Amino acid sequence: MISRRNFLTTVALGTASAAALAACGQSAPAQTGSAQNPVTINYTWWGNDDRATRTRKAIELFESKNPDIKVNGNFTDFAGYWQKRATEAAGGGLPDVMQWDLSYLRDYGQRNQLLDLSTVKIDTSGFDKSLLPSGQIKGKTYGIPTSTNAFAVYYDPAKLKTLGVSEPDGSWTYDEYKSWLKEVGAKGNGTIFGSTDFTGIWWQFNIWLRQKNIEAFTEDGKLGFSKDDLKTWWNMASDLRGTPALVSEERTTQLAPKSPFGSNVTVAENTWDNFMAGYLADSGAKELKIVPVPSDDPDNLGLFLKPSMLMVASAKTKFKDASARFIDFMINDPEVGQIFKTSRGVPASKKQRDGTTFEGTDKIVVDYEKSIEKYLKDAPEPPIVGFGTLEASFKRISSDLNFGKLTVDSAADAWFKEAEDLIKQNA
């Protein structure tokens, strides 16, 4: 994690670099266009049809305000997105500007495939200083967040009322949280369960580590926690597995691609706060609420603002200025905020956030992030190379644990072997 002192040093270096470029002229001739002969940049993102519609509106707005630039936009689903980027990177042809995920930033940034955005003109003055380090690697800024999300416990108040279970206020220890899940399961009559296994979620584990002041990864790309830490974590749900407190893995698999929570099978779910709209659509619930995750230290909830996505540019783009102007527009323009609301998370830029009207579901998410401000700490640095693979294996091995195929000890052994092999491969 980058300290405030290191962050300020990074900013100073970035400013000095930009000043040096300005003093001697750009390192490469700028390729600019005009209204009569605009340059065209390629922009790609992942998402569904709703995000595509919103993004195309934002692109049209940008082009109307910047007639010297045309944006050629395209999108795909999340899995297909990264396959395409890998193919393009191997051939040296990444798009000029890309929507990006934190899990893949180090993979591409350390291979010098992404542009250092501190060398171009992008306004980050309205960003929380605890958030920006998530896009930085070794003093270079490879990604700038478009929006934020924070981890939370979702619950359905109507179901709790029907069961006669009190709503949580978010001030709870893990034992209190587990007791609450047990009460829900006991009163659910085999049809309503407490939640899915919270220990199978990588980011919930990461937050638990932060609550204990343990970093998930070291600065040199190694694991920052021990196998015993992982065993302790997975053992926390041992007394809940196989009980109505947690929905079974078999049922979870049957309900996919919907989640048990979205399918009205559980009362609660732990995940990112910007999933609210999706859960409401899936479940048909009139209202859902979110509260902070449990912690055994009331002063340290381990929470942070995670970029729900970032904007990056190809290191080989021929149109650095145009790409930078498009990124700046997408992260700062208030009208863009009005287009997206919280569909991609809460706008990270204060300028964009203040210029956006939040109502209904969007307001719930924004209000939640305001309510946890005093607990927020610096966002973690970009995860290690190959993190996407490790996160997937964490989920898969946890699933095997819930199916009864593995014990906690063998599950921890299996994940650590995969992690250590991956780290050696990328050393």
Short mmCIF file of C-alpha atoms in Angstrom, two decimals:
data_model
loop_
_atom_site.label_atom_id
_atom_site.label_comp_id
_atom_site.label_asym_id
_atom_site.label_seq_id
_atom_site.Cartn_x
_atom_site.Cartn_y
_atom_site.Cartn_z
CA MET A 1 0.00 0.00 0.00
CA ILE A 2 1.33 3.45 -0.83
CA SER A 3 1.70 5.79 2.10
CA ARG A 4 0.69 9.43 1.94
CA ARG A 5 4.37 10.37 1.90
CA ASN A 6 5.09 8.08 -1.03
CA PHE A 7 1.97 9.31 -2.81
CA LEU A 8 3.11 12.91 -2.55
CA THR A 9 6.51 11.90 -3.85
CA THR A 10 4.83 10.20 -6.80
CA VAL A 11 2.82 13.33 -7.54
CA ALA A 12 5.96 15.45 -7.36
CA LEU A 13 7.79 13.16 -9.76
CA GLY A 14 4.84 13.14 -12.14
CA THR A 15 4.65 16.94 -12.03
CA ALA A 16 8.37 17.26 -12.63
CA SER A 17 8.14 14.86 -15.56
CA ALA A 18 5.29 16.81 -17.11
CA ALA A 19 7.16 20.08 -16.61
CA ALA A 20 10.25 18.65 -18.29
CA LEU A 21 8.20 17.56 -21.27
CA ALA A 22 6.60 20.99 -21.51
CA ALA A 23 10.00 22.72 -21.34
CA CYS A 24 11.56 20.75 -24.17
CA GLY A 25 8.45 20.04 -26.20
CA GLN A 26 6.65 16.74 -26.45
CA SER A 27 8.82 13.65 -26.83
CA ALA A 28 7.04 12.85 -30.11
CA PRO A 29 5.28 15.10 -32.62
CA ALA A 30 1.67 15.65 -31.59
CA GLN A 31 -0.87 14.35 -34.06
CA THR A 32 -3.90 16.57 -33.87
CA GLY A 33 -6.98 16.99 -35.98
CA SER A 34 -9.47 19.68 -36.88
CA ALA A 35 -13.23 19.90 -37.26
CA GLN A 36 -12.75 19.42 -40.99
CA ASN A 37 -10.25 16.58 -40.60
CA PRO A 38 -10.63 14.98 -37.12
CA VAL A 39 -8.35 12.28 -35.77
CA THR A 40 -9.99 8.99 -34.82
CA ILE A 41 -9.19 7.15 -31.60
CA ASN A 42 -10.37 3.65 -30.73
CA TYR A 43 -12.07 3.09 -27.37
CA THR A 44 -13.18 -0.27 -25.99
CA TRP A 45 -15.04 -1.37 -22.88
CA TRP A 46 -16.80 -4.38 -21.40
CA GLY A 47 -20.39 -4.47 -20.23
CA ASN A 48 -23.99 -5.17 -21.15
CA ASP A 49 -26.33 -3.36 -23.54
CA ASP A 50 -27.26 -0.79 -20.89
CA ARG A 51 -23.63 0.23 -20.41
CA ALA A 52 -23.16 0.31 -24.17
CA THR A 53 -26.11 2.68 -24.57
CA ARG A 54 -24.81 4.99 -21.84
CA THR A 55 -21.25 4.90 -23.19
CA ARG A 56 -22.34 5.75 -26.73
CA LYS A 57 -24.27 8.74 -25.35
CA ALA A 58 -21.11 9.89 -23.57
CA ILE A 59 -19.08 9.45 -26.77
CA GLU A 60 -21.59 11.52 -28.76
CA LEU A 61 -21.41 14.24 -26.11
CA PHE A 62 -17.60 14.22 -26.23
CA GLU A 63 -17.57 14.48 -30.03
CA SER A 64 -20.01 17.38 -29.94
CA LYS A 65 -17.67 19.27 -27.61
CA ASN A 66 -14.48 18.13 -29.36
CA PRO A 67 -15.19 18.21 -33.11
CA ASP A 68 -11.51 17.59 -33.91
CA ILE A 69 -11.71 14.07 -32.44
CA LYS A 70 -13.81 11.06 -33.44
CA VAL A 71 -14.17 8.06 -31.14
CA ASN A 72 -14.60 4.60 -32.59
CA GLY A 73 -16.22 2.61 -29.76
CA ASN A 74 -16.84 -1.11 -29.31
CA PHE A 75 -17.53 -3.45 -26.41
CA THR A 76 -17.78 -7.10 -25.40
CA ASP A 77 -18.46 -9.17 -22.28
CA PHE A 78 -15.92 -9.31 -19.46
CA ALA A 79 -14.39 -12.71 -20.30
CA GLY A 80 -14.10 -12.03 -24.02
CA TYR A 81 -12.70 -8.58 -23.31
CA TRP A 82 -9.47 -9.84 -21.77
CA GLN A 83 -8.96 -12.49 -24.42
CA LYS A 84 -9.06 -9.74 -27.06
CA ARG A 85 -6.66 -7.53 -25.13
CA ALA A 86 -4.17 -10.39 -24.75
CA THR A 87 -4.28 -11.05 -28.49
CA GLU A 88 -3.87 -7.36 -29.31
CA ALA A 89 -1.02 -6.93 -26.85
CA ALA A 90 0.83 -9.87 -28.37
CA GLY A 91 0.48 -8.22 -31.78
CA GLY A 92 1.34 -4.74 -30.51
CA GLY A 93 -2.03 -3.25 -31.35
CA LEU A 94 -3.94 -2.26 -28.20
CA PRO A 95 -6.74 0.31 -28.72
CA ASP A 96 -5.89 3.95 -27.97
CA VAL A 97 -8.12 4.15 -24.86
CA MET A 98 -9.55 1.29 -22.82
CA GLN A 99 -11.80 0.66 -19.86
CA TRP A 100 -9.68 -1.34 -17.42
CA ASP A 101 -9.92 -3.54 -14.36
CA LEU A 102 -7.59 -3.26 -11.37
CA SER A 103 -6.82 -7.00 -11.52
CA TYR A 104 -5.03 -6.61 -14.86
CA LEU A 105 -3.28 -3.27 -14.41
CA ARG A 106 0.06 -4.62 -13.23
CA ASP A 107 0.14 -7.34 -15.91
CA TYR A 108 0.09 -4.75 -18.71
CA GLY A 109 1.67 -1.79 -16.91
CA GLN A 110 4.85 -3.63 -15.94
CA ARG A 111 5.26 -4.78 -19.54
CA ASN A 112 5.21 -1.13 -20.66
CA GLN A 113 2.07 -1.66 -22.73
CA LEU A 114 0.14 1.17 -21.06
CA LEU A 115 0.80 4.91 -21.30
CA ASP A 116 2.07 6.72 -18.20
CA LEU A 117 -0.83 9.14 -17.78
CA SER A 118 1.22 11.52 -15.64
CA THR A 119 2.95 12.56 -18.89
CA VAL A 120 -0.26 13.90 -20.43
CA LYS A 121 -2.79 16.52 -19.35
CA ILE A 122 -5.52 14.95 -17.20
CA ASP A 123 -7.08 16.74 -14.23
CA THR A 124 -7.01 14.60 -11.07
CA SER A 125 -7.38 17.47 -8.58
CA GLY A 126 -10.90 16.34 -7.66
CA PHE A 127 -9.89 12.79 -6.72
CA ASP A 128 -9.51 11.44 -3.20
CA LYS A 129 -5.79 11.04 -2.58
CA SER A 130 -6.36 7.61 -1.02
CA LEU A 131 -7.77 6.35 -4.33
CA LEU A 132 -5.18 7.40 -6.91
CA PRO A 133 -2.41 4.98 -5.78
CA SER A 134 -4.55 2.09 -7.01
CA GLY A 135 -3.66 3.13 -10.56
CA GLN A 136 0.05 3.65 -9.90
CA ILE A 137 3.00 1.29 -10.25
CA LYS A 138 6.54 2.26 -9.30
CA GLY A 139 5.89 5.98 -9.59
CA LYS A 140 3.97 5.82 -12.87
CA THR A 141 0.24 6.37 -13.33
CA TYR A 142 -1.16 3.77 -15.67
CA GLY A 143 -4.83 4.04 -14.75
CA ILE A 144 -7.23 6.67 -13.43
CA PRO A 145 -10.47 5.56 -11.77
CA THR A 146 -13.76 6.46 -13.40
CA SER A 147 -15.72 5.54 -10.31
CA THR A 148 -15.55 3.84 -6.96
CA ASN A 149 -17.22 1.06 -5.09
CA ALA A 150 -16.90 -0.24 -1.56
CA PHE A 151 -17.61 -3.61 -0.03
CA ALA A 152 -20.83 -4.07 1.91
CA VAL A 153 -23.37 -6.55 3.26
CA TYR A 154 -26.62 -6.43 1.30
CA TYR A 155 -29.84 -7.54 2.94
CA ASP A 156 -33.54 -7.69 2.16
CA PRO A 157 -35.53 -5.91 4.92
CA ALA A 158 -38.88 -7.37 3.78
CA LYS A 159 -37.61 -10.94 4.16
CA LEU A 160 -36.19 -10.17 7.60
CA LYS A 161 -39.52 -8.74 8.72
CA THR A 162 -41.35 -11.85 7.49
CA LEU A 163 -38.91 -14.08 9.39
CA GLY A 164 -39.02 -11.94 12.51
CA VAL A 165 -35.29 -11.20 12.42
CA SER A 166 -33.94 -7.76 13.31
CA GLU A 167 -32.22 -5.64 10.68
CA PRO A 168 -28.45 -5.22 11.23
CA ASP A 169 -26.94 -1.79 11.75
CA GLY A 170 -23.50 -2.78 10.50
CA SER A 171 -21.82 -2.47 13.90
CA TRP A 172 -21.03 -6.13 14.39
CA THR A 173 -18.22 -8.58 15.04
CA TYR A 174 -17.79 -11.73 13.00
CA ASP A 175 -19.36 -13.79 15.78
CA GLU A 176 -22.38 -11.47 15.82
CA TYR A 177 -22.61 -11.63 12.05
CA LYS A 178 -22.48 -15.43 12.10
CA SER A 179 -25.14 -15.58 14.85
CA TRP A 180 -27.37 -13.40 12.69
CA LEU A 181 -26.93 -15.76 9.72
CA LYS A 182 -27.75 -18.71 11.96
CA GLU A 183 -30.93 -17.03 13.19
CA VAL A 184 -32.03 -16.32 9.62
CA GLY A 185 -31.35 -19.91 8.60
CA ALA A 186 -33.16 -21.34 11.61
CA LYS A 187 -36.29 -19.32 10.82
CA GLY A 188 -36.12 -19.83 7.06
CA ASN A 189 -37.78 -23.26 7.13
CA GLY A 190 -35.39 -24.68 4.54
CA THR A 191 -36.46 -22.20 1.85
CA ILE A 192 -34.65 -19.05 2.94
CA PHE A 193 -30.98 -19.16 3.90
CA GLY A 194 -28.66 -16.64 5.52
CA SER A 195 -26.12 -16.04 2.77
CA THR A 196 -23.57 -17.65 0.53
CA ASP A 197 -20.23 -18.56 2.15
CA PHE A 198 -18.62 -15.19 2.85
CA THR A 199 -15.20 -16.84 3.25
CA GLY A 200 -15.22 -17.80 -0.43
CA ILE A 201 -14.96 -14.18 -1.55
CA TRP A 202 -11.40 -12.99 -2.17
CA TRP A 203 -12.12 -9.33 -1.46
CA GLN A 204 -13.85 -10.14 1.82
CA PHE A 205 -10.71 -12.07 2.80
CA ASN A 206 -8.59 -9.10 1.71
CA ILE A 207 -10.66 -6.81 3.95
CA TRP A 208 -10.29 -9.22 6.90
CA LEU A 209 -6.51 -9.12 6.39
CA ARG A 210 -6.60 -5.31 6.36
CA GLN A 211 -8.56 -5.39 9.62
CA LYS A 212 -5.54 -7.20 11.05
CA ASN A 213 -3.09 -4.80 9.38
CA ILE A 214 -1.84 -7.51 7.01
CA GLU A 215 -1.24 -6.64 3.37
CA ALA A 216 -2.37 -9.23 0.84
CA PHE A 217 0.73 -8.72 -1.31
CA THR A 218 4.18 -7.28 -0.66
CA GLU A 219 5.78 -4.54 -2.73
CA ASP A 220 8.04 -7.12 -4.42
CA GLY A 221 5.06 -9.16 -5.63
CA LYS A 222 4.97 -11.88 -2.97
CA LEU A 223 2.15 -13.03 -0.70
CA GLY A 224 1.86 -10.87 2.41
CA PHE A 225 -0.10 -13.41 4.45
CA SER A 226 0.61 -16.93 5.63
CA LYS A 227 -1.06 -20.26 4.97
CA ASP A 228 -2.21 -20.21 8.59
CA ASP A 229 -3.96 -16.89 7.94
CA LEU A 230 -5.89 -18.48 5.09
CA LYS A 231 -6.75 -21.54 7.18
CA THR A 232 -8.05 -19.29 9.97
CA TRP A 233 -10.20 -17.44 7.46
CA TRP A 234 -11.72 -20.51 5.84
CA ASN A 235 -12.28 -22.09 9.26
CA MET A 236 -14.43 -19.11 10.28
CA ALA A 237 -17.35 -20.61 8.35
CA SER A 238 -16.72 -24.25 9.29
CA ASP A 239 -19.58 -24.28 11.80
CA LEU A 240 -21.95 -22.74 9.21
CA ARG A 241 -21.30 -25.02 6.24
CA GLY A 242 -24.00 -27.62 5.83
CA THR A 243 -26.47 -25.59 7.91
CA PRO A 244 -29.29 -23.25 6.81
CA ALA A 245 -27.04 -20.29 7.70
CA LEU A 246 -25.36 -20.76 4.30
CA VAL A 247 -27.01 -21.84 1.07
CA SER A 248 -25.44 -25.04 -0.27
CA GLU A 249 -22.95 -25.00 -3.11
CA GLU A 250 -25.22 -27.34 -5.06
CA ARG A 251 -28.09 -24.85 -4.89
CA THR A 252 -25.80 -21.96 -5.74
CA THR A 253 -24.62 -23.80 -8.85
CA GLN A 254 -28.20 -24.59 -9.89
CA LEU A 255 -29.20 -20.92 -9.66
CA ALA A 256 -26.31 -19.60 -11.77
CA PRO A 257 -25.90 -17.23 -13.51
CA LYS A 258 -28.13 -15.48 -10.96
CA SER A 259 -26.85 -15.28 -7.41
CA PRO A 260 -28.82 -16.87 -4.54
CA PHE A 261 -29.51 -13.36 -3.25
CA GLY A 262 -30.82 -12.19 -6.61
CA SER A 263 -32.87 -15.38 -6.78
CA ASN A 264 -34.55 -14.66 -3.40
CA VAL A 265 -32.99 -17.74 -1.80
CA THR A 266 -30.84 -15.86 0.73
CA VAL A 267 -31.49 -12.81 2.90
CA ALA A 268 -28.00 -11.39 2.53
CA GLU A 269 -24.93 -11.21 0.32
CA ASN A 270 -21.49 -9.65 0.66
CA THR A 271 -20.20 -7.80 -2.39
CA TRP A 272 -19.56 -4.38 -3.96
CA ASP A 273 -22.08 -1.61 -3.40
CA ASN A 274 -22.60 -0.86 -7.10
CA PHE A 275 -24.36 -4.22 -7.55
CA MET A 276 -27.52 -2.69 -6.10
CA ALA A 277 -29.34 -2.08 -9.38
CA GLY A 278 -28.60 -5.59 -10.63
CA TYR A 279 -29.83 -7.21 -7.42
CA LEU A 280 -33.05 -5.21 -7.48
CA ALA A 281 -33.68 -6.18 -11.09
CA ASP A 282 -32.96 -9.87 -10.47
CA SER A 283 -34.90 -10.21 -7.22
CA GLY A 284 -37.82 -7.92 -7.93
CA ALA A 285 -37.48 -6.59 -4.39
CA LYS A 286 -38.95 -3.16 -3.66
CA GLU A 287 -36.06 -2.27 -1.39
CA LEU A 288 -32.61 -3.58 -0.49
CA LYS A 289 -30.24 -2.11 2.08
CA ILE A 290 -26.48 -2.17 2.65
CA VAL A 291 -24.37 -1.93 5.79
CA PRO A 292 -20.63 -2.29 6.53
CA VAL A 293 -18.99 -5.71 6.74
CA PRO A 294 -18.28 -7.18 10.21
CA SER A 295 -15.03 -6.46 12.03
CA ASP A 296 -13.63 -7.49 15.39
CA ASP A 297 -11.98 -4.06 15.62
CA PRO A 298 -14.65 -1.32 15.60
CA ASP A 299 -12.04 1.27 14.64
CA ASN A 300 -10.72 -0.67 11.67
CA LEU A 301 -13.26 -2.01 9.22
CA GLY A 302 -10.61 -2.66 6.59
CA LEU A 303 -12.68 -0.78 4.02
CA PHE A 304 -11.39 1.21 1.08
CA LEU A 305 -12.68 2.71 -2.13
CA LYS A 306 -11.83 0.38 -4.99
CA PRO A 307 -11.89 1.64 -8.55
CA SER A 308 -14.88 -0.11 -10.05
CA MET A 309 -13.02 0.47 -13.30
CA LEU A 310 -10.22 2.64 -14.64
CA MET A 311 -9.38 4.46 -17.85
CA VAL A 312 -6.05 3.61 -19.49
CA ALA A 313 -4.34 4.33 -22.80
CA SER A 314 -2.03 2.30 -25.00
CA ALA A 315 1.65 3.13 -24.69
CA LYS A 316 1.80 3.02 -28.50
CA THR A 317 -1.11 5.35 -29.22
CA LYS A 318 -0.30 7.88 -31.92
CA PHE A 319 -2.83 10.27 -30.44
CA LYS A 320 -1.73 10.94 -26.86
CA ASP A 321 -3.37 14.35 -26.67
CA ALA A 322 -6.69 13.18 -28.07
CA SER A 323 -6.66 10.10 -25.83
CA ALA A 324 -5.90 12.22 -22.77
CA ARG A 325 -8.72 14.65 -23.59
CA PHE A 326 -11.17 11.77 -23.93
CA ILE A 327 -10.08 10.21 -20.62
CA ASP A 328 -10.29 13.58 -18.86
CA PHE A 329 -13.79 14.08 -20.25
CA MET A 330 -15.02 10.64 -19.23
CA ILE A 331 -13.80 10.98 -15.65
CA ASN A 332 -14.54 14.67 -14.99
CA ASP A 333 -17.42 15.94 -17.10
CA PRO A 334 -20.62 16.39 -14.99
CA GLU A 335 -22.85 15.53 -17.94
CA VAL A 336 -21.11 12.17 -18.21
CA GLY A 337 -21.95 11.64 -14.55
CA GLN A 338 -25.60 12.30 -15.35
CA ILE A 339 -25.45 9.68 -18.08
CA PHE A 340 -23.90 6.91 -15.98
CA LYS A 341 -25.19 7.78 -12.47
CA THR A 342 -23.87 4.85 -10.34
CA SER A 343 -24.15 2.21 -13.07
CA ARG A 344 -20.34 1.99 -13.15
CA GLY A 345 -19.91 2.98 -9.49
CA VAL A 346 -19.96 6.33 -7.69
CA PRO A 347 -18.13 8.95 -9.82
CA ALA A 348 -14.56 9.18 -8.51
CA SER A 349 -14.08 12.83 -9.49
CA LYS A 350 -15.65 15.35 -7.09
CA LYS A 351 -16.38 17.62 -10.05
CA GLN A 352 -18.35 14.88 -11.77
CA ARG A 353 -19.93 13.63 -8.56
CA ASP A 354 -21.12 17.08 -7.49
CA GLY A 355 -22.62 17.67 -10.92
CA THR A 356 -24.65 14.46 -10.85
CA THR A 357 -28.13 14.10 -9.36
CA PHE A 358 -28.57 10.88 -7.41
CA GLU A 359 -32.00 9.54 -6.59
CA GLY A 360 -33.50 6.22 -5.55
CA THR A 361 -31.07 3.32 -5.91
CA ASP A 362 -28.21 5.61 -6.92
CA LYS A 363 -28.66 7.67 -3.75
CA ILE A 364 -28.51 4.56 -1.56
CA VAL A 365 -25.08 3.69 -2.96
CA VAL A 366 -23.75 7.26 -2.68
CA ASP A 367 -25.07 7.61 0.88
CA TYR A 368 -23.44 4.33 1.89
CA GLU A 369 -20.01 5.49 0.72
CA LYS A 370 -20.50 8.77 2.59
CA SER A 371 -21.42 6.84 5.75
CA ILE A 372 -18.14 4.90 5.78
CA GLU A 373 -15.82 7.81 4.92
CA LYS A 374 -14.21 7.90 8.37
CA TYR A 375 -13.25 4.23 8.11
CA LEU A 376 -11.73 4.35 4.65
CA LYS A 377 -8.01 3.76 4.22
CA ASP A 378 -5.74 3.88 1.17
CA ALA A 379 -6.80 1.59 -1.62
CA PRO A 380 -4.34 -1.26 -2.18
CA GLU A 381 -1.80 -0.98 -4.98
CA PRO A 382 -2.58 -2.88 -8.18
CA PRO A 383 -2.48 -6.62 -7.40
CA ILE A 384 0.39 -8.83 -8.52
CA VAL A 385 0.79 -10.08 -12.08
CA GLY A 386 -1.64 -12.92 -12.64
CA PHE A 387 -3.99 -11.84 -9.87
CA GLY A 388 -7.05 -12.51 -12.01
CA THR A 389 -6.06 -16.18 -12.11
CA LEU A 390 -5.53 -16.29 -8.34
CA GLU A 391 -8.89 -14.70 -7.63
CA ALA A 392 -10.59 -17.27 -9.85
CA SER A 393 -8.76 -20.15 -8.17
CA PHE A 394 -9.72 -18.77 -4.73
CA LYS A 395 -13.38 -19.01 -5.74
CA ARG A 396 -12.96 -22.45 -7.31
CA ILE A 397 -11.12 -23.96 -4.35
CA SER A 398 -13.61 -22.43 -1.91
CA SER A 399 -16.37 -24.02 -3.96
CA ASP A 400 -14.66 -27.42 -3.64
CA LEU A 401 -14.43 -26.80 0.09
CA ASN A 402 -18.18 -26.19 0.25
CA PHE A 403 -18.89 -29.27 -1.88
CA GLY A 404 -16.94 -31.27 0.71
CA LYS A 405 -14.24 -32.26 -1.78
CA LEU A 406 -11.51 -30.59 0.30
CA THR A 407 -10.76 -29.96 3.95
CA VAL A 408 -9.71 -26.49 5.06
CA ASP A 409 -6.09 -27.64 5.32
CA SER A 410 -6.04 -29.24 1.86
CA ALA A 411 -7.84 -26.21 0.37
CA ALA A 412 -5.21 -23.85 1.79
CA ASP A 413 -2.42 -26.12 0.52
CA ALA A 414 -3.95 -26.21 -2.96
CA TRP A 415 -4.40 -22.44 -3.22
CA PHE A 416 -0.93 -21.65 -1.89
CA LYS A 417 0.66 -24.04 -4.37
CA GLU A 418 -1.13 -22.34 -7.27
CA ALA A 419 -0.22 -18.90 -5.93
CA GLU A 420 3.46 -19.71 -5.36
CA ASP A 421 3.77 -21.36 -8.79
CA LEU A 422 2.22 -18.32 -10.45
CA ILE A 423 4.50 -15.90 -8.59
CA LYS A 424 7.59 -17.91 -9.64
CA GLN A 425 6.45 -17.87 -13.28
CA ASN A 426 6.12 -14.08 -13.23
CA ALA A 427 9.22 -13.32 -11.15
#
